[in-house]
Coordinates of C-alpha atoms in Angstrom, one line a residue:
X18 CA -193.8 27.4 1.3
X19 CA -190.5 26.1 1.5
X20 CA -189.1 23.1 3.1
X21 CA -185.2 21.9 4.1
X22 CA -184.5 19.3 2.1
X23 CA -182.6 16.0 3.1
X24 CA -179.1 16.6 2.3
X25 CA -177.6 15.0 -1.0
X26 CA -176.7 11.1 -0.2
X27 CA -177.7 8.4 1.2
X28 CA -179.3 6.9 -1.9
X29 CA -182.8 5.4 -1.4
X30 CA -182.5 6.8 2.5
X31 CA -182.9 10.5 1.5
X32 CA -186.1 10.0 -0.4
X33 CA -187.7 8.1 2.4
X34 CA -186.7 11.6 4.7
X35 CA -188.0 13.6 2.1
X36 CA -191.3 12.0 1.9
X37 CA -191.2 12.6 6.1
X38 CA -190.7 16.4 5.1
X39 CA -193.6 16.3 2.8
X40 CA -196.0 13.8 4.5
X41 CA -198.8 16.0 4.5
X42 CA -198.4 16.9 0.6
X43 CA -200.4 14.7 -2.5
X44 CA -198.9 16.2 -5.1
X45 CA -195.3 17.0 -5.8
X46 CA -194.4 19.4 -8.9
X47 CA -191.0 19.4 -10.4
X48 CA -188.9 20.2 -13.3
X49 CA -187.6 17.0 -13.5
X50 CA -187.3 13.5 -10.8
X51 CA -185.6 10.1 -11.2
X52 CA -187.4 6.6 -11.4
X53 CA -186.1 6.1 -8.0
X54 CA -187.1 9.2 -6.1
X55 CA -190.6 9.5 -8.0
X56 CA -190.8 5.8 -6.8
X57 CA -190.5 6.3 -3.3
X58 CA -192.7 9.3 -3.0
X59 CA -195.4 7.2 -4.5
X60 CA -194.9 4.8 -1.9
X61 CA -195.6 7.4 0.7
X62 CA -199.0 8.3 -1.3
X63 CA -196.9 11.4 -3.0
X64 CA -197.7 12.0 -6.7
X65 CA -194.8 13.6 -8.7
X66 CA -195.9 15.7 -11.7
X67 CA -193.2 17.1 -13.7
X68 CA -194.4 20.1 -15.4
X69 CA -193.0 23.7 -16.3
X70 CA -194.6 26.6 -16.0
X71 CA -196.1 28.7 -13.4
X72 CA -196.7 27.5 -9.7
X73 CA -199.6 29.3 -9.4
X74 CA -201.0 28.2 -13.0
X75 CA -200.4 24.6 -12.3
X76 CA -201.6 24.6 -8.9
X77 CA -205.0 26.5 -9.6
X78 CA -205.8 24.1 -13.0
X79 CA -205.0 21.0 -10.6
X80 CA -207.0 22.1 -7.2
X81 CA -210.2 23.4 -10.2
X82 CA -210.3 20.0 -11.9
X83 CA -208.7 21.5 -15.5
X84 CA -206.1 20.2 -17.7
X85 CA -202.6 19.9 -16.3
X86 CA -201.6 17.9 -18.7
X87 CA -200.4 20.9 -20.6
X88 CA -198.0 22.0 -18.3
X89 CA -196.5 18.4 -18.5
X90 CA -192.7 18.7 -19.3
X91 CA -191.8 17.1 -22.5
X92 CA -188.5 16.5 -23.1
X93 CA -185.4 16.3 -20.5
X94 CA -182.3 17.0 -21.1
X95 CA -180.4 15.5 -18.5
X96 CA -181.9 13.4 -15.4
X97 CA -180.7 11.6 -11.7
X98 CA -179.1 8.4 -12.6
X99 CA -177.2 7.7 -9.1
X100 CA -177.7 6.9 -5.9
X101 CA -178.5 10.8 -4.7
X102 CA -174.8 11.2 -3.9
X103 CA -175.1 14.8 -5.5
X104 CA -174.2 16.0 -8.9
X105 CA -170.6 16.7 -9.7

């Protein structure tokens, strides 16, 4: 499924919209999410797992009870250190 995002901006703001976009989601997966965004999901009861891989793989291990963990992104080689103004 997919879901409008809040626009870039706003810093702390748009993160509070997008936990109202995904308010009936537990678990997020990403590539990659800032200490602030991953912060205020978590608020909202939203889990951010940042993995790569397949969708479908990671959500069947997750909703089965296996090993995620695998799918766990290791390095990064950039990442979100604004205020979500946008990149660029």
């Amino acid at each position: 499924e997919e879901r409008q995002a809040p626009e870039a901006g706003c810093g702390p703001d748009r993160w509070h919209r997008l936990a109202e976009v995904l308010k009936d989601c537990a678990l997020l997966l990403t590539e990659a999410a800032g200490k602030q965004p991953k912060q205020v999901l978590a608020e909202h009861g939203i889990t951010v797992f940042e993995c790569t891989g397949l969708i479908a793989d990671i959500a069947s291990a997750h909703f089965q009870g296996g090993d995620v963990q695998r799918f766990k992104t290791r390095t990064h080689k950039a990442g979100c250190t604004g205020m979500g103004m946008g990149c660029g």
